[in-house]
Structure formats: C-alpha cells, structure tokens
C-alpha cells in the first residue's frame, strides 16, 4: 500500500502515505486544498490529525506502551535520574559519563534567578496560584536573558530554563507560606536542590529524605514527555511563529494548568477529599460521572490516547503504597482512590469506553505524602514536562520544513450583509 484514494466531487485523488518507525500510518493531505480546489479536512479536537513527525516519544495507547527515544518508561524510572532523562529527550541519547557530568554541572550552576526577579514575588498576593507565578516568571526570563537563536545561545537558554524553573517553583511555594525564600546549593543534585529550596528554613537544618528524593525522581521522569498532548502542541504552535523558547514554554505551562490536562492532579485530590467529607459513598460519584446531565467527571480517569491502563498510572499506583509506608504516612485518600478505581473498573460504562486511571489519579497521593501542598501539584507536573516541551521546541526549530501552524476552519456565520444605520437595525 503506497497511497490512499479519495473520491470527491466525482473525481479520484491519490494521497501519499507516511509511515512511522513503529508502523503507524498517516495519510498525507498537505496537497488536498490545492488538488481539490479548496476542500479541507475537518477534525475538531485533532483526534485524527498528525501535526508533525517526531523522533522523541512513542505511545501505543492500545497496548499501554510509553517510550522516550526508544527507552521504556519502566526502565527509565527504575534505572536513571531525571537529569539523564532531560538529556535523553533533548539531545537524543542517554548521556555518557562525561556528558552527564558537564550537563549536570551546568544545570546546577544556573539555578539562581536574577536578583531583580525576586522582587516580582513580593508583588503577588499570598494566595496567588503557583501556576500563575510560574508561567509569568518563565515568560519574564526572556526579559533577562538574550534570546538569540544560534545553537550555543539556544543550548544555554535550555540549561537556564531547566535550572531556574525549579527555583521559581520553590520560591512561589515559599511566597504562599509567607516564608523567606531559600537559595539553591551547588553541592546538591537536581531533585535534592528543589526539595531543599521547598522545605529548608533559616531557623532549622533540613535534610533531604532519600525516600522523598527517589519518589520525586520517579514522578519527574514519568511526566517528562507525552508526545503531542495539549500543552506540547501549544508549545509547538507558539514556537512555530519563531517565538523564543521562554515564551513558547510559558504558553505550554498555561495550557497544562487546565483541569482536563495537568490541572487534573489537583482536581483529583479535591475530588477525593470531597468524597471523604461526603461520607465516602463511592457509588454515588461513579453514578454522577455516568450521568450525562451532570457535568461531574471522575477526575484522573480517561485519556485521549490510552485505551488501556496508563503505564504511568500503573507505576504510580505501585509506588504509592511503598512511599507512604516508608514515610510512615497513612492517608485515607489512598483507600478512597483504590475503592473508587475498583468500582469504576467493574462498571459497564467505564469498561465500554476504556476509561482507566491516568497519570494524575495516584500522583497527588504521593505528592501529599512528600509534604507538597495541593496547589503545587500542577507545578510539579510542569517541572517534569519541561524537558519534553524543550525537546519538541528544539526539534521543531531544527526541522527546515516547519511552517507557521495555522489551521483552517469551516465558517458557519452570516453571509454578507449590509451595515445599516443605528436607527434601522
Ligand atoms: N468520567 C466520566 N466519563 C468520562 C470521563 C471521566 N473522567 N472521561 C471520558 N468520559 C466519557 C465521555 O463522557 C465520553 O462518553 P460518551 O462517548 O458517552 O460521550 C467518552 O468517555 C469519551 O470521552 P471524551 O471526552 O470524548 O474523551 P477525550 O479524549 O476528548 O477526553 C479527557 C480525554 C482526559 C479530557 C477525559 O477523559 C477527561 O475529561 N478526564 C478527566 C480529566 C483528567 O483526568 N485529565 C487528565 C488527563 S491525563 C494527564 C494529562 O494529559 O494531563
């Protein structure tokens, strides 16, 4: 099979096929408007539309497979540190010892933010959502650092962004607590440094727990990329206009914030808490989720691509038990989550629609046990997704065939009409 045949308006057109390395097939419609004199494809929500080809991440939603640059998410979570996964996603291969040492050192050295940026934090109300702070501050980085497009400048900004985002995130947490910000330390690893900036206080020493460090490492790795999801597609959309790295990623952070995307991790915990306060009647909430007249959905359930158990959720469900018991934390929300999952997965509505827990269903339980407040959950997702967004932005920029992203539409408004004087309207 080398082409697909389209019959339109009595004529036949052969459309070329494009095939990926895992055998997935796309029908190339780039010439469609030209050859048909104006017809376009119509696919709101882009469920059947490939917007690019990419060598970064592979997902098989039917089988529940997720790989970064060919490496399974399971092996990466077990055998690597997040900083190695950043390098893998952005530069294509896991780093050698030398590369890792250089890259790790660079990311550590750039962790401080410009002192003037600290003043911004003073201006936000204490109740400011940390996602609002993160996206504005990441966008503001372009006011402080040259956004030149030569390869060296681009690589430096990539390092700056990876390094500084976690400082901004931790400072936004300190702001919400009314505590002084804590500066990074160059002797700590990426994850330890973040935990230090989040939880250290000038009045008492803070030691990073190895259990919390390991859990954070795994969470960041599991969130690191997910091919053309809403926020990554946003980063590519904005970046396609030749906008700089910082503002393109800031746009992705905003897209992630929505409760149907990364904001679901905060929404899951709020939902579980609500169910607990309401007496723990799981069935009532499963029924509400099934009722089409009720806008309620089971947060942390369902996925556009996975029609099988989300492999990230599988790992997180397994880890939740271990992390909580190692930290000596008992959380009634974990029991509610498990019971809700059990009831939903036995229900015909969820079975028929292949609705399984997604990455956001169990991640919040682990963040809570680590002492991270609910409002910070989506920020944690953003920190994890950062290397993925950067990799896609870089891949798009390096591709000489990239054009500005500009979809078409089917117009359904009024036909041409006269502008009448006010008295005659
Ligand atoms: N609870 C109840 N019903 C659901 C749910 C849910 N969580 N998710 C999907 N459905 C139903 C939906 O009503 C529809 O039913 P019908 O065929 O009868 O109309 C069917 O399942 C297909 O759903 P859809 O809305 O057409 O699917 P989608 O691919 O457009 O949306 C989704 C995917 C993730 C936005 C959706 O499943 C959802 O809203 N889930 C809850 C929010 C959530 O957990 N989001 C995190 C996604 S994973 C991490 C990330 O990418 O950020």
GROMACS .gro file of C-alpha atoms and ligand atoms in nm:
model
  477
    1UNK     CA    1   0.000   0.000   0.000
    2UNK     CA    2   0.163   0.325  -0.111
    3UNK     CA    3  -0.129   0.568  -0.128
    4UNK     CA    4  -0.489   0.622  -0.020
    5UNK     CA    5  -0.759   0.701  -0.275
    6UNK     CA    6  -1.010   0.977  -0.211
    7UNK     CA    7  -1.323   1.023  -0.420
    8UNK     CA    8  -1.452   1.379  -0.405
    9UNK     CA    9  -1.694   1.562  -0.630
   10UNK     CA   10  -1.683   1.282  -0.887
   11UNK     CA   11  -1.304   1.276  -0.915
   12UNK     CA   12  -1.041   1.045  -0.765
   13UNK     CA   13  -0.727   1.160  -0.588
   14UNK     CA   14  -0.430   0.953  -0.472
   15UNK     CA   15  -0.294   1.072  -0.139
   16UNK     CA   16   0.055   0.965  -0.031
   17UNK     CA   17   0.106   0.766   0.288
   18UNK     CA   18   0.364   0.840   0.554
   19UNK     CA   19   0.479   0.558   0.782
   20UNK     CA   20   0.646   0.583   1.123
   21UNK     CA   21   0.919   0.356   1.260
   22UNK     CA   22   0.664   0.166   1.473
   23UNK     CA   23   0.438   0.107   1.172
   24UNK     CA   24   0.184   0.382   1.234
   25UNK     CA   25   0.037   0.525   0.913
   26UNK     CA   26  -0.070   0.876   0.818
   27UNK     CA   27  -0.248   0.994   0.505
   28UNK     CA   28  -0.062   1.297   0.376
   29UNK     CA   29  -0.319   1.567   0.299
   30UNK     CA   30  -0.079   1.858   0.255
   31UNK     CA   31  -0.178   1.900  -0.111
   32UNK     CA   32  -0.551   1.848  -0.052
   33UNK     CA   33  -0.671   2.208  -0.086
   34UNK     CA   34  -0.467   2.259  -0.397
   35UNK     CA   35  -0.575   1.948  -0.586
   36UNK     CA   36  -0.942   1.968  -0.482
   37UNK     CA   37  -0.959   2.346  -0.529
   38UNK     CA   38  -1.037   2.425  -0.167
   39UNK     CA   39  -1.158   2.121   0.033
   40UNK     CA   40  -1.002   2.078   0.378
   41UNK     CA   41  -1.003   1.801   0.640
   42UNK     CA   42  -1.232   1.862   0.939
   43UNK     CA   43  -1.116   1.726   1.276
   44UNK     CA   44  -1.209   1.940   1.580
   45UNK     CA   45  -1.003   1.832   1.881
   46UNK     CA   46  -0.745   1.685   1.636
   47UNK     CA   47  -0.829   1.325   1.734
   48UNK     CA   48  -0.722   1.202   1.387
   49UNK     CA   49  -0.470   1.465   1.290
   50UNK     CA   50  -0.093   1.428   1.291
   51UNK     CA   51   0.052   1.778   1.322
   52UNK     CA   52   0.417   1.676   1.274
   53UNK     CA   53   0.654   1.382   1.264
   54UNK     CA   54   0.870   1.347   1.574
   55UNK     CA   55   1.151   1.117   1.693
   56UNK     CA   56   1.109   1.191   2.065
   57UNK     CA   57   0.832   0.984   2.222
   58UNK     CA   58   0.634   0.678   2.116
   59UNK     CA   59   0.297   0.584   2.266
   60UNK     CA   60   0.090   0.277   2.185
   61UNK     CA   61  -0.238   0.364   2.354
   62UNK     CA   62  -0.398   0.027   2.281
   63UNK     CA   63  -0.116  -0.166   2.448
   64UNK     CA   64  -0.032   0.090   2.719
   65UNK     CA   65   0.326   0.148   2.597
   66UNK     CA   66   0.527   0.468   2.651
   67UNK     CA   67   0.889   0.511   2.538
   68UNK     CA   68   1.122   0.811   2.533
   69UNK     CA   69   1.370   0.792   2.242
   70UNK     CA   70   1.312   0.415   2.232
   71UNK     CA   71   1.363   0.351   2.606
   72UNK     CA   72   1.068   0.213   2.803
   73UNK     CA   73   0.932   0.433   3.077
   74UNK     CA   74   0.959   0.139   3.318
   75UNK     CA   75   1.336   0.101   3.270
   76UNK     CA   76   1.398   0.474   3.277
   77UNK     CA   77   1.203   0.512   3.603
   78UNK     CA   78   1.397   0.229   3.761
   79UNK     CA   79   1.749   0.292   3.631
   80UNK     CA   80   1.803   0.664   3.566
   81UNK     CA   81   1.797   1.006   3.728
   82UNK     CA   82   1.571   1.282   3.595
   83UNK     CA   83   1.868   1.487   3.472
   84UNK     CA   84   1.970   1.195   3.246
   85UNK     CA   85   1.617   1.181   3.106
   86UNK     CA   86   1.631   1.557   3.037
   87UNK     CA   87   1.946   1.499   2.833
   88UNK     CA   88   1.794   1.197   2.659
   89UNK     CA   89   1.481   1.382   2.549
   90UNK     CA   90   1.657   1.700   2.441
   91UNK     CA   91   1.971   1.555   2.279
   92UNK     CA   92   1.852   1.210   2.165
   93UNK     CA   93   2.061   0.964   2.370
   94UNK     CA   94   2.130   0.892   2.734
   95UNK     CA   95   2.443   1.088   2.833
   96UNK     CA   96   2.785   0.929   2.866
   97UNK     CA   97   2.962   0.983   3.199
   98UNK     CA   98   3.139   1.294   3.066
   99UNK     CA   99   2.828   1.441   2.910
  100UNK     CA  100   2.631   1.380   3.228
  101UNK     CA  101   2.893   1.542   3.443
  102UNK     CA  102   2.909   1.853   3.218
  103UNK     CA  103   2.534   1.884   3.174
  104UNK     CA  104   2.459   1.825   3.543
  105UNK     CA  105   2.717   2.083   3.646
  106UNK     CA  106   2.580   2.342   3.402
  107UNK     CA  107   2.222   2.293   3.519
  108UNK     CA  108   2.336   2.327   3.880
  109UNK     CA  109   2.539   2.644   3.813
  110UNK     CA  110   2.244   2.821   3.651
  111UNK     CA  111   1.993   2.755   3.928
  112UNK     CA  112   1.998   3.106   4.077
  113UNK     CA  113   1.749   3.352   3.928
  114UNK     CA  114   1.838   3.716   3.863
  115UNK     CA  115   1.808   3.905   4.194
  116UNK     CA  116   1.571   4.160   4.037
  117UNK     CA  117   1.324   3.881   3.958
  118UNK     CA  118   1.291   3.814   4.329
  119UNK     CA  119   1.105   4.146   4.355
  120UNK     CA  120   0.824   4.006   4.140
  121UNK     CA  121   0.737   3.758   4.413
  122UNK     CA  122   0.676   4.047   4.653
  123UNK     CA  123   0.409   4.185   4.420
  124UNK     CA  124   0.193   3.874   4.407
  125UNK     CA  125  -0.081   3.821   4.669
  126UNK     CA  126  -0.002   3.536   4.909
  127UNK     CA  127  -0.299   3.345   4.765
  128UNK     CA  128  -0.162   3.357   4.408
  129UNK     CA  129  -0.179   3.019   4.236
  130UNK     CA  130   0.181   2.899   4.178
  131UNK     CA  131   0.098   2.814   3.815
  132UNK     CA  132   0.017   3.183   3.753
  133UNK     CA  133   0.355   3.275   3.902
  134UNK     CA  134   0.545   3.003   3.715
  135UNK     CA  135   0.410   3.089   3.370
  136UNK     CA  136   0.465   3.465   3.415
  137UNK     CA  137   0.815   3.418   3.552
  138UNK     CA  138   0.918   3.177   3.276
  139UNK     CA  139   0.792   3.426   3.019
  140UNK     CA  140   0.984   3.701   3.205
  141UNK     CA  141   1.311   3.509   3.166
  142UNK     CA  142   1.313   3.641   2.807
  143UNK     CA  143   1.344   3.993   2.951
  144UNK     CA  144   1.661   3.894   3.139
  145UNK     CA  145   1.849   3.663   2.905
  146UNK     CA  146   1.933   3.715   2.536
  147UNK     CA  147   1.707   3.503   2.321
  148UNK     CA  148   1.949   3.465   2.029
  149UNK     CA  149   1.884   3.173   1.802
  150UNK     CA  150   2.239   3.043   1.738
  151UNK     CA  151   2.293   2.689   1.864
  152UNK     CA  152   2.515   2.790   2.154
  153UNK     CA  153   2.271   3.056   2.275
  154UNK     CA  154   1.982   2.812   2.243
  155UNK     CA  155   2.163   2.544   2.445
  156UNK     CA  156   2.247   2.796   2.715
  157UNK     CA  157   1.884   2.905   2.741
  158UNK     CA  158   1.776   2.540   2.760
  159UNK     CA  159   2.007   2.491   3.057
  160UNK     CA  160   1.890   2.818   3.215
  161UNK     CA  161   1.526   2.720   3.183
  162UNK     CA  162   1.578   2.370   3.327
  163UNK     CA  163   1.778   2.513   3.614
  164UNK     CA  164   1.569   2.817   3.702
  165UNK     CA  165   1.217   2.675   3.670
  166UNK     CA  166   1.261   2.472   3.988
  167UNK     CA  167   1.388   2.780   4.175
  168UNK     CA  168   1.086   2.980   4.059
  169UNK     CA  169   0.857   2.691   4.160
  170UNK     CA  170   1.010   2.663   4.508
  171UNK     CA  171   1.007   3.043   4.559
  172UNK     CA  172   0.636   3.052   4.468
  173UNK     CA  173   0.572   2.790   4.739
  174UNK     CA  174   0.770   2.996   4.994
  175UNK     CA  175   0.563   3.301   4.895
  176UNK     CA  176   0.238   3.112   4.961
  177UNK     CA  177   0.370   3.010   5.305
  178UNK     CA  178   0.486   3.362   5.394
  179UNK     CA  179   0.838   3.224   5.445
  180UNK     CA  180   1.170   3.367   5.324
  181UNK     CA  181   1.300   3.217   5.001
  182UNK     CA  182   1.582   2.965   5.031
  183UNK     CA  183   1.870   2.987   4.784
  184UNK     CA  184   1.988   2.681   4.591
  185UNK     CA  185   2.305   2.491   4.686
  186UNK     CA  186   2.558   2.381   4.427
  187UNK     CA  187   2.650   2.065   4.621
  188UNK     CA  188   2.302   1.915   4.578
  189UNK     CA  189   2.155   1.716   4.290
  190UNK     CA  190   1.864   1.849   4.081
  191UNK     CA  191   1.597   1.682   4.292
  192UNK     CA  192   1.770   1.744   4.627
  193UNK     CA  193   1.815   2.111   4.540
  194UNK     CA  194   1.446   2.152   4.465
  195UNK     CA  195   1.344   1.981   4.791
  196UNK     CA  196   1.596   2.194   4.981
  197UNK     CA  197   1.453   2.518   4.834
  198UNK     CA  198   1.097   2.399   4.907
  199UNK     CA  199   1.139   2.283   5.266
  200UNK     CA  200   1.453   2.431   5.428
  201UNK     CA  201   1.410   2.715   5.678
  202UNK     CA  202   1.673   2.956   5.809
  203UNK     CA  203   1.585   2.852   6.164
  204UNK     CA  204   1.642   2.477   6.139
  205UNK     CA  205   1.853   2.236   5.935
  206UNK     CA  206   1.681   2.033   5.664
  207UNK     CA  207   1.799   1.701   5.536
  208UNK     CA  208   1.656   1.555   5.216
  209UNK     CA  209   1.498   1.215   5.282
  210UNK     CA  210   1.625   0.955   5.033
  211UNK     CA  211   1.271   0.814   5.006
  212UNK     CA  212   1.130   1.154   4.908
  213UNK     CA  213   1.423   1.212   4.671
  214UNK     CA  214   1.361   0.878   4.495
  215UNK     CA  215   0.987   0.938   4.473
  216UNK     CA  216   1.041   1.284   4.322
  217UNK     CA  217   1.290   1.143   4.071
  218UNK     CA  218   1.038   0.884   3.955
  219UNK     CA  219   0.750   1.133   3.936
  220UNK     CA  220   0.953   1.377   3.726
  221UNK     CA  221   1.064   1.100   3.487
  222UNK     CA  222   0.710   0.971   3.442
  223UNK     CA  223   0.588   1.320   3.347
  224UNK     CA  224   0.883   1.411   3.124
  225UNK     CA  225   0.713   1.375   2.784
  226UNK     CA  226   0.393   1.256   2.624
  227UNK     CA  227   0.422   1.349   2.254
  228UNK     CA  228   0.155   1.581   2.105
  229UNK     CA  229  -0.061   1.648   2.412
  230UNK     CA  230  -0.242   1.982   2.463
  231UNK     CA  231   0.050   2.168   2.625
  232UNK     CA  232   0.321   2.030   2.395
  233UNK     CA  233   0.108   2.107   2.090
  234UNK     CA  234   0.072   2.459   2.236
  235UNK     CA  235   0.449   2.493   2.272
  236UNK     CA  236   0.491   2.388   1.907
  237UNK     CA  237   0.208   2.616   1.795
  238UNK     CA  238   0.358   2.922   1.966
  239UNK     CA  239   0.715   2.825   1.870
  240UNK     CA  240   0.612   2.787   1.505
  241UNK     CA  241   0.578   3.166   1.482
  242UNK     CA  242   0.953   3.178   1.571
  243UNK     CA  243   0.867   3.294   1.926
  244UNK     CA  244   1.154   3.235   2.171
  245UNK     CA  245   1.198   2.933   2.397
  246UNK     CA  246   1.087   3.102   2.721
  247UNK     CA  247   0.757   3.242   2.592
  248UNK     CA  248   0.676   2.922   2.399
  249UNK     CA  249   0.720   2.715   2.717
  250UNK     CA  250   0.526   2.970   2.922
  251UNK     CA  251   0.233   2.913   2.684
  252UNK     CA  252   0.267   2.538   2.744
  253UNK     CA  253   0.257   2.592   3.120
  254UNK     CA  254  -0.072   2.778   3.083
  255UNK     CA  255  -0.219   2.503   2.865
  256UNK     CA  256  -0.116   2.246   3.126
  257UNK     CA  257  -0.298   2.430   3.404
  258UNK     CA  258  -0.648   2.333   3.281
  259UNK     CA  259  -0.824   2.060   3.483
  260UNK     CA  260  -0.870   1.840   3.175
  261UNK     CA  261  -0.490   1.831   3.136
  262UNK     CA  262  -0.225   1.870   3.411
  263UNK     CA  263  -0.461   2.056   3.643
  264UNK     CA  264  -0.635   1.719   3.689
  265UNK     CA  265  -0.381   1.618   3.958
  266UNK     CA  266  -0.503   1.898   4.185
  267UNK     CA  267  -0.866   1.826   4.088
  268UNK     CA  268  -0.827   1.454   4.178
  269UNK     CA  269  -0.725   1.528   4.538
  270UNK     CA  270  -1.001   1.789   4.571
  271UNK     CA  271  -1.249   1.529   4.442
  272UNK     CA  272  -1.123   1.257   4.681
  273UNK     CA  273  -1.142   1.500   4.973
  274UNK     CA  274  -1.494   1.597   4.873
  275UNK     CA  275  -1.598   1.230   4.859
  276UNK     CA  276  -1.446   1.171   5.203
  277UNK     CA  277  -1.627   1.469   5.357
  278UNK     CA  278  -1.949   1.347   5.193
  279UNK     CA  279  -1.926   1.015   5.378
  280UNK     CA  280  -1.729   0.807   5.124
  281UNK     CA  281  -2.021   0.697   4.906
  282UNK     CA  282  -1.813   0.597   4.600
  283UNK     CA  283  -2.104   0.459   4.404
  284UNK     CA  284  -2.283   0.795   4.416
  285UNK     CA  285  -1.983   0.958   4.244
  286UNK     CA  286  -1.946   0.683   3.987
  287UNK     CA  287  -2.317   0.731   3.906
  288UNK     CA  288  -2.274   1.108   3.884
  289UNK     CA  289  -1.983   1.061   3.641
  290UNK     CA  290  -2.204   0.840   3.421
  291UNK     CA  291  -2.498   1.083   3.422
  292UNK     CA  292  -2.480   1.288   3.102
  293UNK     CA  293  -2.697   1.560   3.260
  294UNK     CA  294  -2.439   1.603   3.538
  295UNK     CA  295  -2.116   1.786   3.443
  296UNK     CA  296  -1.920   1.586   3.707
  297UNK     CA  297  -1.643   1.361   3.568
  298UNK     CA  298  -1.417   1.125   3.757
  299UNK     CA  299  -1.101   1.330   3.760
  300UNK     CA  300  -0.788   1.127   3.688
  301UNK     CA  301  -0.986   0.888   3.468
  302UNK     CA  302  -0.984   0.857   3.089
  303UNK     CA  303  -0.737   0.957   2.823
  304UNK     CA  304  -0.747   1.058   2.458
  305UNK     CA  305  -0.475   0.812   2.361
  306UNK     CA  306  -0.472   0.529   2.620
  307UNK     CA  307  -0.743   0.272   2.574
  308UNK     CA  308  -0.565   0.054   2.827
  309UNK     CA  309  -0.423   0.120   3.173
  310UNK     CA  310  -0.195   0.428   3.152
  311UNK     CA  311   0.156   0.279   3.210
  312UNK     CA  312   0.248   0.582   3.422
  313UNK     CA  313  -0.054   0.529   3.648
  314UNK     CA  314   0.041   0.161   3.686
  315UNK     CA  315   0.387   0.257   3.816
  316UNK     CA  316   0.248   0.530   4.041
  317UNK     CA  317  -0.019   0.306   4.190
  318UNK     CA  318   0.254   0.056   4.282
  319UNK     CA  319   0.480   0.328   4.420
  320UNK     CA  320   0.210   0.499   4.630
  321UNK     CA  321   0.191   0.208   4.876
  322UNK     CA  322   0.570   0.184   4.914
  323UNK     CA  323   0.631   0.558   4.955
  324UNK     CA  324   0.355   0.602   5.212
  325UNK     CA  325   0.468   0.305   5.420
  326UNK     CA  326   0.838   0.404   5.403
  327UNK     CA  327   0.749   0.756   5.514
  328UNK     CA  328   0.514   0.620   5.781
  329UNK     CA  329   0.222   0.818   5.637
  330UNK     CA  330  -0.130   0.683   5.632
  331UNK     CA  331  -0.367   0.865   5.400
  332UNK     CA  332  -0.738   0.780   5.389
  333UNK     CA  333  -0.749   0.930   5.038
  334UNK     CA  334  -0.539   0.636   4.910
  335UNK     CA  335  -0.808   0.392   5.029
  336UNK     CA  336  -1.079   0.606   4.870
  337UNK     CA  337  -0.882   0.619   4.542
  338UNK     CA  338  -0.837   0.241   4.536
  339UNK     CA  339  -1.202   0.173   4.612
  340UNK     CA  340  -1.321   0.428   4.355
  341UNK     CA  341  -1.098   0.267   4.094
  342UNK     CA  342  -1.225  -0.082   4.179
  343UNK     CA  343  -1.590   0.020   4.148
  344UNK     CA  344  -1.535   0.221   3.828
  345UNK     CA  345  -1.338  -0.055   3.657
  346UNK     CA  346  -1.619  -0.305   3.724
  347UNK     CA  347  -1.879  -0.068   3.581
  348UNK     CA  348  -2.002  -0.126   3.226
  349UNK     CA  349  -1.990   0.249   3.143
  350UNK     CA  350  -1.617   0.267   3.216
  351UNK     CA  351  -1.541  -0.074   3.064
  352UNK     CA  352  -1.721   0.007   2.737
  353UNK     CA  353  -1.538   0.337   2.700
  354UNK     CA  354  -1.198   0.201   2.805
  355UNK     CA  355  -1.174   0.454   3.087
  356UNK     CA  356  -0.881   0.374   3.318
  357UNK     CA  357  -0.694   0.579   3.579
  358UNK     CA  358  -0.443   0.814   3.419
  359UNK     CA  359  -0.114   0.961   3.548
  360UNK     CA  360  -0.298   1.217   3.761
  361UNK     CA  361  -0.501   0.965   3.962
  362UNK     CA  362  -0.229   0.846   4.203
  363UNK     CA  363   0.043   1.113   4.168
  364UNK     CA  364  -0.127   1.355   4.410
  365UNK     CA  365  -0.134   1.095   4.687
  366UNK     CA  366   0.245   1.064   4.661
  367UNK     CA  367   0.298   1.442   4.644
  368UNK     CA  368   0.085   1.478   4.960
  369UNK     CA  369   0.294   1.219   5.144
  370UNK     CA  370   0.606   1.414   5.040
  371UNK     CA  371   0.460   1.727   5.202
  372UNK     CA  372   0.386   1.911   4.879
  373UNK     CA  373   0.066   2.119   4.901
  374UNK     CA  374  -0.221   2.051   4.660
  375UNK     CA  375  -0.187   2.385   4.475
  376UNK     CA  376   0.170   2.291   4.382
  377UNK     CA  377   0.076   1.963   4.211
  378UNK     CA  378   0.038   2.107   3.860
  379UNK     CA  379   0.365   2.295   3.906
  380UNK     CA  380   0.528   1.957   3.980
  381UNK     CA  381   0.381   1.826   3.654
  382UNK     CA  382   0.524   2.130   3.472
  383UNK     CA  383   0.873   2.073   3.617
  384UNK     CA  384   0.858   1.714   3.496
  385UNK     CA  385   0.726   1.807   3.150
  386UNK     CA  386   0.985   2.079   3.094
  387UNK     CA  387   1.243   1.861   2.909
  388UNK     CA  388   0.968   1.725   2.684
  389UNK     CA  389   0.845   2.072   2.588
  390UNK     CA  390   1.204   2.184   2.529
  391UNK     CA  391   1.281   1.877   2.315
  392UNK     CA  392   0.976   1.938   2.096
  393UNK     CA  393   1.053   2.309   2.059
  394UNK     CA  394   1.412   2.227   1.961
  395UNK     CA  395   1.309   1.950   1.721
  396UNK     CA  396   1.060   2.180   1.552
  397UNK     CA  397   1.317   2.459   1.518
  398UNK     CA  398   1.575   2.225   1.368
  399UNK     CA  399   1.328   2.099   1.106
  400UNK     CA  400   1.370   2.306   0.789
  401UNK     CA  401   1.021   2.207   0.671
  402UNK     CA  402   0.845   2.368   0.972
  403UNK     CA  403   0.583   2.625   0.868
  404UNK     CA  404   0.386   2.853   1.095
  405UNK     CA  405   0.100   2.648   1.244
  406UNK     CA  406  -0.217   2.784   1.102
  407UNK     CA  407  -0.526   2.559   1.090
  408UNK     CA  408  -0.825   2.628   0.864
  409UNK     CA  409  -1.193   2.640   0.962
  410UNK     CA  410  -1.538   2.581   0.822
  411UNK     CA  411  -1.716   2.916   0.850
  412UNK     CA  412  -2.073   2.886   0.983
  413UNK     CA  413  -2.162   3.254   1.034
  414UNK     CA  414  -2.377   3.503   0.843
  415UNK     CA  415  -2.342   3.553   0.469
  416UNK     CA  416  -2.252   3.901   0.351
  417UNK     CA  417  -2.494   4.171   0.471
  418UNK     CA  418  -2.528   4.548   0.481
  419UNK     CA  419  -2.422   4.771   0.772
  420UNK     CA  420  -2.740   4.967   0.846
  421UNK     CA  421  -2.761   5.300   1.030
  422UNK     CA  422  -2.833   5.253   1.406
  423UNK     CA  423  -3.197   5.370   1.366
  424UNK     CA  424  -3.268   5.092   1.111
  425UNK     CA  425  -3.110   4.791   1.293
  426LIG     N1  426  -1.555   1.048   3.377
  426LIG     C1  427  -1.670   1.011   3.316
  426LIG     N2  428  -1.682   0.994   3.183
  426LIG     C2  429  -1.576   1.014   3.108
  426LIG     C3  430  -1.452   1.054   3.161
  426LIG     C4  431  -1.443   1.071   3.301
  426LIG     N3  432  -1.330   1.108   3.358
  426LIG     N4  433  -1.361   1.069   3.062
  426LIG     C5  434  -1.427   1.040   2.948
  426LIG     N5  435  -1.556   1.008   2.974
  426LIG     C6  436  -1.657   0.963   2.876
  426LIG     C7  437  -1.709   1.081   2.795
  426LIG     O1  438  -1.823   1.139   2.856
  426LIG     C8  439  -1.739   1.016   2.664
  426LIG     O2  440  -1.861   0.944   2.677
  426LIG     P1  441  -1.966   0.930   2.551
  426LIG     O3  442  -1.890   0.850   2.447
  426LIG     O4  443  -2.082   0.862   2.606
  426LIG     O5  444  -1.993   1.071   2.506
  426LIG     C9  445  -1.630   0.911   2.647
  426LIG     O6  446  -1.591   0.879   2.781
  426LIG    C10  447  -1.509   0.962   2.569
  426LIG     O7  448  -1.461   1.079   2.633
  426LIG     P2  449  -1.416   1.211   2.559
  426LIG     O8  450  -1.443   1.329   2.649
  426LIG     O9  451  -1.470   1.216   2.421
  426LIG    O10  452  -1.259   1.183   2.553
  426LIG     P3  453  -1.146   1.288   2.521
  426LIG    O11  454  -1.038   1.211   2.458
  426LIG    O12  455  -1.200   1.405   2.444
  426LIG    O13  456  -1.102   1.344   2.665
  426LIG    C11  457  -1.001   1.352   2.879
  426LIG    C12  458  -0.997   1.292   2.739
  426LIG    C13  459  -0.875   1.314   2.952
  426LIG    C14  460  -1.006   1.507   2.868
  426LIG    C15  461  -1.126   1.299   2.956
  426LIG    O14  462  -1.117   1.160   2.970
  426LIG    C16  463  -1.145   1.367   3.091
  426LIG    O15  464  -1.208   1.474   3.098
  426LIG     N6  465  -1.090   1.307   3.200
  426LIG    C17  466  -1.091   1.371   3.332
  426LIG    C18  467  -0.980   1.475   3.341
  426LIG    C19  468  -0.843   1.411   3.352
  426LIG    O16  469  -0.823   1.320   3.431
  426LIG     N7  470  -0.747   1.466   3.275
  426LIG    C20  471  -0.607   1.419   3.280
  426LIG    C21  472  -0.565   1.353   3.152
  426LIG     S1  473  -0.415   1.258   3.165
  426LIG    C22  474  -0.285   1.367   3.203
  426LIG    C23  475  -0.270   1.478   3.107
  426LIG    O17  476  -0.256   1.459   2.987
  426LIG    O18  477  -0.266   1.591   3.155
   0.00000   0.00000   0.00000
